[in-house]
């Protein structure tokens, strides 16, 4: 079987109600040369059954079932199990436009990271989030450090060898902003970046009260 160009990794935890929207947005891509890796992180609901249903019906879908270890451990498992040269992370409560990969893959021959814009879905508002343009790792690193652009790993096409060749993984000891440190390290190792500042293709659901960002607490 031909090796796909892209592995899309979706960490899954107790997302049975929102997961079909995410999966179907991926399987409906206009660019079809990818595998979808669903990493079930010890869900206590029917998420695993949902994952397996899609795997039966589409050969591009693989399911990994693991004990609960958090989103970072699920992403790490996805990285290590992926077969493609390129990887994209998508959260189980989010979804993407049908042309997401079609817009990104033309740049894989010249870049190590392809960045896309996103759409924030809030309780009473939907807002396009333009990403600040950066064409070099130095420009992007400055923006990330100053928090002038999206500081998250989701919805970005990344050359997988940046993680694997430099032993970069997601830190499982962090419960929030767990992808920031990995992203910064990846950017330091890349050579060229492509930014599509107004490609609003990743839909970020901020209304899901079960997500980490809506369940933060600060110890006193």
Tab-separated table of N, CA and C in Angstrom, residues 18 21 93-95 118-127 129 154 176 203-211 213-215:
chain	number	residue	atom	x	y	z
A	18	UNK	N	-19.281	15.154	19.593
A	18	UNK	CA	-18.664	16.089	18.655
A	18	UNK	C	-17.734	15.401	17.663
A	21	UNK	N	-18.505	15.097	13.727
A	21	UNK	CA	-18.296	16.331	12.969
A	21	UNK	C	-16.827	16.483	12.587
A	93	UNK	N	-12.965	18.091	19.151
A	93	UNK	CA	-14.150	18.952	19.163
A	93	UNK	C	-14.080	20.047	18.106
A	94	UNK	N	-13.052	20.021	17.267
A	94	UNK	CA	-12.900	21.009	16.202
A	94	UNK	C	-13.164	20.360	14.847
A	95	UNK	N	-13.126	21.149	13.785
A	95	UNK	CA	-13.320	20.613	12.440
A	95	UNK	C	-12.628	21.515	11.426
A	118	UNK	N	-7.592	30.503	11.211
A	118	UNK	CA	-8.603	29.730	11.919
A	118	UNK	C	-9.826	30.576	12.227
A	119	UNK	N	-10.873	29.895	12.659
A	119	UNK	CA	-12.142	30.536	12.998
A	119	UNK	C	-12.486	30.177	14.432
A	120	UNK	N	-12.690	31.184	15.275
A	120	UNK	CA	-13.054	30.964	16.673
A	120	UNK	C	-14.567	30.950	16.814
A	121	UNK	N	-15.086	29.862	17.361
A	121	UNK	CA	-16.523	29.735	17.594
A	121	UNK	C	-16.787	29.921	19.085
A	122	UNK	N	-17.304	31.084	19.439
A	122	UNK	CA	-17.615	31.413	20.822
A	122	UNK	C	-19.114	31.322	21.046
A	123	UNK	N	-19.539	31.508	22.272
A	123	UNK	CA	-20.947	31.319	22.610
A	123	UNK	C	-21.861	32.224	21.790
A	124	UNK	N	-21.470	33.478	21.600
A	124	UNK	CA	-22.331	34.443	20.922
A	124	UNK	C	-21.678	35.087	19.713
A	125	UNK	N	-20.580	34.495	19.240
A	125	UNK	CA	-19.851	35.135	18.152
A	125	UNK	C	-18.992	34.120	17.415
A	126	UNK	N	-18.858	34.320	16.118
A	126	UNK	CA	-17.922	33.562	15.293
A	126	UNK	C	-16.974	34.566	14.665
A	127	UNK	N	-15.675	34.353	14.853
A	127	UNK	CA	-14.710	35.366	14.428
A	127	UNK	C	-13.552	34.734	13.668
A	129	UNK	N	-9.830	34.424	12.550
A	129	UNK	CA	-8.578	34.750	13.223
A	129	UNK	C	-7.427	34.649	12.210
A	154	UNK	N	-2.299	22.877	16.774
A	154	UNK	CA	-3.391	22.364	15.943
A	154	UNK	C	-3.548	23.172	14.645
A	176	UNK	N	-2.244	22.517	30.510
A	176	UNK	CA	-2.733	23.627	29.690
A	176	UNK	C	-1.572	24.175	28.871
A	203	UNK	N	-11.639	25.265	12.311
A	203	UNK	CA	-12.715	25.762	13.174
A	203	UNK	C	-12.462	25.308	14.611
A	204	UNK	N	-12.215	26.279	15.466
A	204	UNK	CA	-11.855	26.033	16.864
A	204	UNK	C	-13.074	26.269	17.746
A	205	UNK	N	-13.570	25.216	18.364
A	205	UNK	CA	-14.793	25.281	19.153
A	205	UNK	C	-14.468	25.698	20.587
A	206	UNK	N	-14.800	26.943	20.921
A	206	UNK	CA	-14.571	27.452	22.277
A	206	UNK	C	-15.822	27.324	23.141
A	207	UNK	N	-16.869	26.690	22.624
A	207	UNK	CA	-18.110	26.542	23.376
A	207	UNK	C	-18.184	25.221	24.119
A	208	UNK	N	-17.249	24.311	23.838
A	208	UNK	CA	-17.264	23.000	24.468
A	208	UNK	C	-16.794	23.110	25.913
A	209	UNK	N	-17.694	23.019	26.848
A	209	UNK	CA	-17.356	23.215	28.254
A	209	UNK	C	-16.537	22.067	28.828
A	210	UNK	N	-16.384	20.991	28.091
A	210	UNK	CA	-15.571	19.880	28.575
A	210	UNK	C	-14.104	20.050	28.213
A	211	UNK	N	-13.803	21.060	27.389
A	211	UNK	CA	-12.422	21.229	26.947
A	211	UNK	C	-11.575	21.830	28.049
A	213	UNK	N	-9.553	24.410	28.015
A	213	UNK	CA	-9.511	25.850	28.134
A	213	UNK	C	-10.703	26.406	28.923
A	214	UNK	N	-11.787	25.640	28.984
A	214	UNK	CA	-12.965	26.071	29.718
A	214	UNK	C	-13.037	25.475	31.121
A	215	UNK	N	-11.995	24.803	31.533
A	215	UNK	CA	-11.976	24.182	32.859
A	215	UNK	C	-10.680	24.493	33.588
